[in-house]
mmCIF file with all atom_site columns, C-alpha atoms in Angstrom:
data_model
loop_
_atom_site.group_PDB
_atom_site.id
_atom_site.type_symbol
_atom_site.label_atom_id
_atom_site.label_alt_id
_atom_site.label_comp_id
_atom_site.label_asym_id
_atom_site.label_entity_id
_atom_site.label_seq_id
_atom_site.pdbx_PDB_ins_code
_atom_site.Cartn_x
_atom_site.Cartn_y
_atom_site.Cartn_z
_atom_site.occupancy
_atom_site.B_iso_or_equiv
_atom_site.pdbx_formal_charge
_atom_site.auth_seq_id
_atom_site.auth_comp_id
_atom_site.auth_asym_id
_atom_site.auth_atom_id
_atom_site.pdbx_PDB_model_num
ATOM 1   C CA . MET L 1 1   ? 63.424  128.651 98.311  1.00 0.00 ? 132 MET L CA 1
ATOM 2   C CA . ASP L 1 2   ? 62.829  125.031 97.251  1.00 0.00 ? 133 ASP L CA 1
ATOM 3   C CA . TYR L 1 3   ? 65.925  122.789 98.607  1.00 0.00 ? 134 TYR L CA 1
ATOM 4   C CA . HIS L 1 4   ? 65.013  119.631 96.466  1.00 0.00 ? 135 HIS L CA 1
ATOM 5   C CA . SER L 1 5   ? 65.250  121.510 93.294  1.00 0.00 ? 136 SER L CA 1
ATOM 6   C CA . PRO L 1 6   ? 68.753  120.583 91.443  1.00 0.00 ? 137 PRO L CA 1
ATOM 7   C CA . PRO L 1 7   ? 71.151  123.537 91.274  1.00 0.00 ? 138 PRO L CA 1
ATOM 8   C CA . GLU L 1 8   ? 71.162  125.815 88.348  1.00 0.00 ? 139 GLU L CA 1
ATOM 9   C CA . GLN L 1 9   ? 74.132  125.029 87.002  1.00 0.00 ? 140 GLN L CA 1
ATOM 10  C CA . ASP L 1 10  ? 72.993  121.103 86.581  1.00 0.00 ? 141 ASP L CA 1
ATOM 11  C CA . THR L 1 11  ? 70.028  122.895 84.072  1.00 0.00 ? 142 THR L CA 1
ATOM 12  C CA . ASN L 1 12  ? 72.416  124.934 81.852  1.00 0.00 ? 143 ASN L CA 1
ATOM 13  C CA . PRO L 1 13  ? 73.323  122.513 78.873  1.00 0.00 ? 144 PRO L CA 1
ATOM 14  C CA . ASP L 1 14  ? 76.668  124.361 78.999  1.00 0.00 ? 145 ASP L CA 1
ATOM 15  C CA . TYR L 1 15  ? 77.856  123.616 82.331  1.00 0.00 ? 146 TYR L CA 1
ATOM 16  C CA . VAL L 1 16  ? 80.789  120.783 81.841  1.00 0.00 ? 147 VAL L CA 1
ATOM 17  C CA . TYR L 1 17  ? 81.331  118.873 84.819  1.00 0.00 ? 148 TYR L CA 1
ATOM 18  C CA . GLN L 1 18  ? 84.573  119.777 86.445  1.00 0.00 ? 149 GLN L CA 1
ATOM 19  C CA . GLU L 1 19  ? 86.639  116.734 88.272  1.00 0.00 ? 150 GLU L CA 1
ATOM 20  C CA . ASN L 1 20  ? 87.617  117.259 91.556  1.00 0.00 ? 151 ASN L CA 1
ATOM 21  C CA . LYS L 1 21  ? 90.736  115.942 92.988  1.00 0.00 ? 152 LYS L CA 1
ATOM 22  C CA . ARG L 1 22  ? 88.368  113.979 95.922  1.00 0.00 ? 153 ARG L CA 1
ATOM 23  C CA . ASP L 1 23  ? 86.814  112.189 93.407  1.00 0.00 ? 154 ASP L CA 1
ATOM 24  C CA . TYR L 1 24  ? 90.153  110.641 92.406  1.00 0.00 ? 155 TYR L CA 1
ATOM 25  C CA . LYS L 1 25  ? 91.063  106.523 93.713  1.00 0.00 ? 156 LYS L CA 1
ATOM 26  C CA . HIS L 1 26  ? 94.679  106.017 95.154  1.00 0.00 ? 157 HIS L CA 1
ATOM 27  C CA . SER L 1 27  ? 96.614  104.248 93.008  1.00 0.00 ? 158 SER L CA 1
ATOM 28  C CA . GLY L 1 28  ? 97.107  100.912 93.333  1.00 0.00 ? 159 GLY L CA 1
ATOM 29  C CA . PRO L 1 29  ? 100.813 100.612 92.629  1.00 0.00 ? 160 PRO L CA 1
ATOM 30  C CA . GLY L 1 30  ? 101.416 103.325 95.501  1.00 0.00 ? 161 GLY L CA 1
ATOM 31  C CA . ILE L 1 31  ? 99.025  101.576 98.070  1.00 0.00 ? 162 ILE L CA 1
ATOM 32  C CA . ALA L 1 32  ? 101.565 98.196  96.985  1.00 0.00 ? 163 ALA L CA 1
ATOM 33  C CA . SER L 1 33  ? 104.499 100.462 97.265  1.00 0.00 ? 164 SER L CA 1
ATOM 34  C CA . PHE L 1 34  ? 103.545 101.760 100.859 1.00 0.00 ? 165 PHE L CA 1
ATOM 35  C CA . VAL L 1 35  ? 102.764 98.112  102.027 1.00 0.00 ? 166 VAL L CA 1
ATOM 36  C CA . ILE L 1 36  ? 105.850 96.890  100.471 1.00 0.00 ? 167 ILE L CA 1
ATOM 37  C CA . ALA L 1 37  ? 107.215 99.536  102.893 1.00 0.00 ? 168 ALA L CA 1
ATOM 38  C CA . LEU L 1 38  ? 105.450 98.821  105.835 1.00 0.00 ? 169 LEU L CA 1
ATOM 39  C CA . LEU L 1 39  ? 106.122 94.990  105.514 1.00 0.00 ? 170 LEU L CA 1
ATOM 40  C CA . THR L 1 40  ? 109.972 95.412  105.209 1.00 0.00 ? 171 THR L CA 1
ATOM 41  C CA . LEU L 1 41  ? 110.148 97.792  107.879 1.00 0.00 ? 172 LEU L CA 1
ATOM 42  C CA . ILE L 1 42  ? 108.919 94.686  110.105 1.00 0.00 ? 173 ILE L CA 1
ATOM 43  C CA . CYS L 1 43  ? 110.839 92.189  108.660 1.00 0.00 ? 174 CYS L CA 1
ATOM 44  C CA . TYR L 1 44  ? 114.289 94.539  109.094 1.00 0.00 ? 175 TYR L CA 1
ATOM 45  C CA . ALA L 1 45  ? 113.157 94.851  113.237 1.00 0.00 ? 176 ALA L CA 1
ATOM 46  C CA . ILE L 1 46  ? 112.094 91.175  113.540 1.00 0.00 ? 177 ILE L CA 1
ATOM 47  C CA . THR L 1 47  ? 115.633 90.012  111.782 1.00 0.00 ? 178 THR L CA 1
ATOM 48  C CA . PHE L 1 48  ? 117.627 92.471  113.659 1.00 0.00 ? 179 PHE L CA 1
ATOM 49  C CA . VAL L 1 49  ? 115.968 91.526  116.801 1.00 0.00 ? 180 VAL L CA 1
ATOM 50  C CA . TYR L 1 50  ? 116.670 88.094  116.545 1.00 0.00 ? 181 TYR L CA 1
ATOM 51  C CA . VAL L 1 51  ? 120.490 88.261  115.428 1.00 0.00 ? 182 VAL L CA 1
ATOM 52  C CA . GLY L 1 52  ? 120.483 90.840  118.572 1.00 0.00 ? 183 GLY L CA 1
ATOM 53  C CA . SER L 1 53  ? 119.366 88.257  120.862 1.00 0.00 ? 184 SER L CA 1
ATOM 54  C CA . GLN L 1 54  ? 121.709 85.390  119.096 1.00 0.00 ? 185 GLN L CA 1
ATOM 55  C CA . ALA L 1 55  ? 124.488 87.764  119.522 1.00 0.00 ? 186 ALA L CA 1
ATOM 56  C CA . SER L 1 56  ? 124.766 87.411  123.053 1.00 0.00 ? 187 SER L CA 1
ATOM 57  C CA . SER L 1 57  ? 125.193 83.528  122.587 1.00 0.00 ? 188 SER L CA 1
ATOM 58  C CA . LEU L 1 58  ? 127.741 84.193  119.823 1.00 0.00 ? 189 LEU L CA 1
ATOM 59  C CA . MET L 1 59  ? 130.603 85.607  122.364 1.00 0.00 ? 190 MET L CA 1
ATOM 60  C CA . ASN L 1 60  ? 132.248 83.600  124.866 1.00 0.00 ? 191 ASN L CA 1
ATOM 61  C CA . GLU L 1 61  ? 134.047 84.902  127.992 1.00 0.00 ? 192 GLU L CA 1
ATOM 62  C CA . HIS L 1 62  ? 136.689 86.193  126.120 1.00 0.00 ? 193 HIS L CA 1
ATOM 63  C CA . ASN L 1 63  ? 134.541 88.135  123.344 1.00 0.00 ? 194 ASN L CA 1
ATOM 64  C CA . LYS L 1 64  ? 135.966 85.847  121.045 1.00 0.00 ? 195 LYS L CA 1
ATOM 65  C CA . LEU L 1 65  ? 133.369 84.897  118.164 1.00 0.00 ? 196 LEU L CA 1
ATOM 66  C CA . ILE L 1 66  ? 132.396 81.530  118.302 1.00 0.00 ? 197 ILE L CA 1
ATOM 67  C CA . ALA L 1 67  ? 132.817 79.312  115.537 1.00 0.00 ? 198 ALA L CA 1
ATOM 68  C CA . ASP L 1 68  ? 128.920 78.666  115.631 1.00 0.00 ? 199 ASP L CA 1
ATOM 69  C CA . ALA L 1 69  ? 128.509 82.610  114.687 1.00 0.00 ? 200 ALA L CA 1
ATOM 70  C CA . SER L 1 70  ? 128.539 81.936  111.318 1.00 0.00 ? 201 SER L CA 1
ATOM 71  C CA . GLU L 1 71  ? 125.048 80.689  110.602 1.00 0.00 ? 202 GLU L CA 1
ATOM 72  C CA . THR L 1 72  ? 123.927 83.860  112.402 1.00 0.00 ? 203 THR L CA 1
ATOM 73  C CA . ILE L 1 73  ? 125.691 86.356  110.524 1.00 0.00 ? 204 ILE L CA 1
ATOM 74  C CA . MET L 1 74  ? 124.415 84.250  107.318 1.00 0.00 ? 205 MET L CA 1
ATOM 75  C CA . TYR L 1 75  ? 121.079 84.548  108.147 1.00 0.00 ? 206 TYR L CA 1
ATOM 76  C CA . LEU L 1 76  ? 121.503 88.317  108.710 1.00 0.00 ? 207 LEU L CA 1
ATOM 77  C CA . GLY L 1 77  ? 123.233 88.824  105.729 1.00 0.00 ? 208 GLY L CA 1
ATOM 78  C CA . LEU L 1 78  ? 121.140 86.377  103.695 1.00 0.00 ? 209 LEU L CA 1
ATOM 79  C CA . SER L 1 79  ? 118.009 87.806  105.298 1.00 0.00 ? 210 SER L CA 1
ATOM 80  C CA . VAL L 1 80  ? 119.021 91.718  104.982 1.00 0.00 ? 211 VAL L CA 1
ATOM 81  C CA . LEU L 1 81  ? 119.690 91.187  100.732 1.00 0.00 ? 212 LEU L CA 1
ATOM 82  C CA . ILE L 1 82  ? 116.473 89.597  100.340 1.00 0.00 ? 213 ILE L CA 1
ATOM 83  C CA . LEU L 1 83  ? 114.715 93.031  102.273 1.00 0.00 ? 214 LEU L CA 1
ATOM 84  C CA . VAL L 1 84  ? 116.948 94.964  99.693  1.00 0.00 ? 215 VAL L CA 1
ATOM 85  C CA . ALA L 1 85  ? 115.670 93.277  96.593  1.00 0.00 ? 216 ALA L CA 1
ATOM 86  C CA . VAL L 1 86  ? 112.366 93.701  98.110  1.00 0.00 ? 217 VAL L CA 1
ATOM 87  C CA . ASN L 1 87  ? 112.652 97.349  98.844  1.00 0.00 ? 218 ASN L CA 1
ATOM 88  C CA . VAL L 1 88  ? 113.719 97.746  95.189  1.00 0.00 ? 219 VAL L CA 1
ATOM 89  C CA . ILE L 1 89  ? 110.526 96.192  93.861  1.00 0.00 ? 220 ILE L CA 1
ATOM 90  C CA . GLY L 1 90  ? 108.711 98.677  96.411  1.00 0.00 ? 221 GLY L CA 1
ATOM 91  C CA . ALA L 1 91  ? 110.630 101.685 94.985  1.00 0.00 ? 222 ALA L CA 1
ATOM 92  C CA . VAL L 1 92  ? 109.816 100.880 91.498  1.00 0.00 ? 223 VAL L CA 1
ATOM 93  C CA . THR L 1 93  ? 105.894 100.260 92.244  1.00 0.00 ? 224 THR L CA 1
ATOM 94  C CA . GLY L 1 94  ? 106.069 103.924 93.963  1.00 0.00 ? 225 GLY L CA 1
ATOM 95  C CA . ILE L 1 95  ? 107.339 105.550 91.220  1.00 0.00 ? 226 ILE L CA 1
ATOM 96  C CA . ILE L 1 96  ? 105.251 103.585 88.895  1.00 0.00 ? 227 ILE L CA 1
ATOM 97  C CA . GLY L 1 97  ? 102.480 104.508 91.365  1.00 0.00 ? 228 GLY L CA 1
ATOM 98  C CA . LEU L 1 98  ? 103.851 108.301 90.962  1.00 0.00 ? 229 LEU L CA 1
ATOM 99  C CA . THR L 1 99  ? 103.161 108.381 86.958  1.00 0.00 ? 230 THR L CA 1
ATOM 100 C CA . LEU L 1 100 ? 99.986  107.367 86.821  1.00 0.00 ? 231 LEU L CA 1
ATOM 101 C CA . ARG L 1 101 ? 97.159  110.308 85.944  1.00 0.00 ? 232 ARG L CA 1
ATOM 102 C CA . LYS L 1 102 ? 94.379  111.209 87.641  1.00 0.00 ? 233 LYS L CA 1
ATOM 103 C CA . ARG L 1 103 ? 94.894  109.376 90.909  1.00 0.00 ? 234 ARG L CA 1
ATOM 104 C CA . ARG L 1 104 ? 95.789  109.951 94.131  1.00 0.00 ? 235 ARG L CA 1
ATOM 105 C CA . LYS L 1 105 ? 99.750  110.241 94.698  1.00 0.00 ? 236 LYS L CA 1
ATOM 106 C CA . VAL L 1 106 ? 99.781  110.304 99.028  1.00 0.00 ? 237 VAL L CA 1
ATOM 107 C CA . PHE L 1 107 ? 100.764 106.431 99.515  1.00 0.00 ? 238 PHE L CA 1
ATOM 108 C CA . ALA L 1 108 ? 103.024 106.359 96.555  1.00 0.00 ? 239 ALA L CA 1
ATOM 109 C CA . VAL L 1 109 ? 105.500 109.162 97.764  1.00 0.00 ? 240 VAL L CA 1
ATOM 110 C CA . ILE L 1 110 ? 105.439 107.766 100.901 1.00 0.00 ? 241 ILE L CA 1
ATOM 111 C CA . GLY L 1 111 ? 106.101 104.220 100.112 1.00 0.00 ? 242 GLY L CA 1
ATOM 112 C CA . THR L 1 112 ? 108.921 105.555 97.794  1.00 0.00 ? 243 THR L CA 1
ATOM 113 C CA . ILE L 1 113 ? 110.680 107.797 100.142 1.00 0.00 ? 244 ILE L CA 1
ATOM 114 C CA . ILE L 1 114 ? 110.782 104.839 102.480 1.00 0.00 ? 245 ILE L CA 1
ATOM 115 C CA . ASN L 1 115 ? 111.921 102.300 100.143 1.00 0.00 ? 246 ASN L CA 1
ATOM 116 C CA . ALA L 1 116 ? 114.393 104.701 99.008  1.00 0.00 ? 247 ALA L CA 1
ATOM 117 C CA . GLY L 1 117 ? 115.356 105.687 102.603 1.00 0.00 ? 248 GLY L CA 1
ATOM 118 C CA . PHE L 1 118 ? 115.780 102.008 103.198 1.00 0.00 ? 249 PHE L CA 1
ATOM 119 C CA . LEU L 1 119 ? 118.098 101.352 99.971  1.00 0.00 ? 250 LEU L CA 1
ATOM 120 C CA . LEU L 1 120 ? 119.874 104.495 101.120 1.00 0.00 ? 251 LEU L CA 1
ATOM 121 C CA . LEU L 1 121 ? 120.936 103.462 104.478 1.00 0.00 ? 252 LEU L CA 1
ATOM 122 C CA . PHE L 1 122 ? 121.895 100.240 102.735 1.00 0.00 ? 253 PHE L CA 1
ATOM 123 C CA . MET L 1 123 ? 124.468 101.609 100.284 1.00 0.00 ? 254 MET L CA 1
ATOM 124 C CA . LEU L 1 124 ? 125.549 103.764 103.459 1.00 0.00 ? 255 LEU L CA 1
ATOM 125 C CA . LEU L 1 125 ? 126.070 100.831 105.252 1.00 0.00 ? 256 LEU L CA 1
ATOM 126 C CA . LEU L 1 126 ? 127.636 98.857  102.382 1.00 0.00 ? 257 LEU L CA 1
ATOM 127 C CA . SER L 1 127 ? 130.172 101.810 101.821 1.00 0.00 ? 258 SER L CA 1
ATOM 128 C CA . VAL L 1 128 ? 131.192 101.805 105.850 1.00 0.00 ? 259 VAL L CA 1
ATOM 129 C CA . ILE L 1 129 ? 131.646 98.269  105.555 1.00 0.00 ? 260 ILE L CA 1
ATOM 130 C CA . LEU L 1 130 ? 133.847 98.379  102.672 1.00 0.00 ? 261 LEU L CA 1
ATOM 131 C CA . VAL L 1 131 ? 136.040 101.412 103.563 1.00 0.00 ? 262 VAL L CA 1
ATOM 132 C CA . ASN L 1 132 ? 136.490 99.518  107.102 1.00 0.00 ? 263 ASN L CA 1
ATOM 133 C CA . ALA L 1 133 ? 137.466 96.417  105.244 1.00 0.00 ? 264 ALA L CA 1
ATOM 134 C CA . GLY L 1 134 ? 140.234 98.312  103.209 1.00 0.00 ? 265 GLY L CA 1
ATOM 135 C CA . ALA L 1 135 ? 141.607 99.647  106.405 1.00 0.00 ? 266 ALA L CA 1
ATOM 136 C CA . SER L 1 136 ? 142.248 96.639  108.070 1.00 0.00 ? 267 SER L CA 1
#
């Protein structure tokens, strides 16, 4: 048997090349969605660590908020809103990556799930805040 000769199916003119799933490239929007999800995860962690470190200085000895707390609370609110907007962009990009044909969808699925998870957590947080604000 000659190992350097082409397989018999290559010499057959009726043979049609079958694309294998391993030949597909990863979808660009899927990779972008995954990267956005990772970046927002890192930014959420940095934001909450920063605000947590500032929260210790916001309370005085009687556990009353100091007047300077508004700046830190505004920073937290603004950064969370910006990160949620970026998560919406990441989720839409992931859905676009899922709709592309003949592309691998691994990163698109992971990016869409992570971004949608952040959006669901934000909606849950917002609903808890609104319910508690109505009870006060």
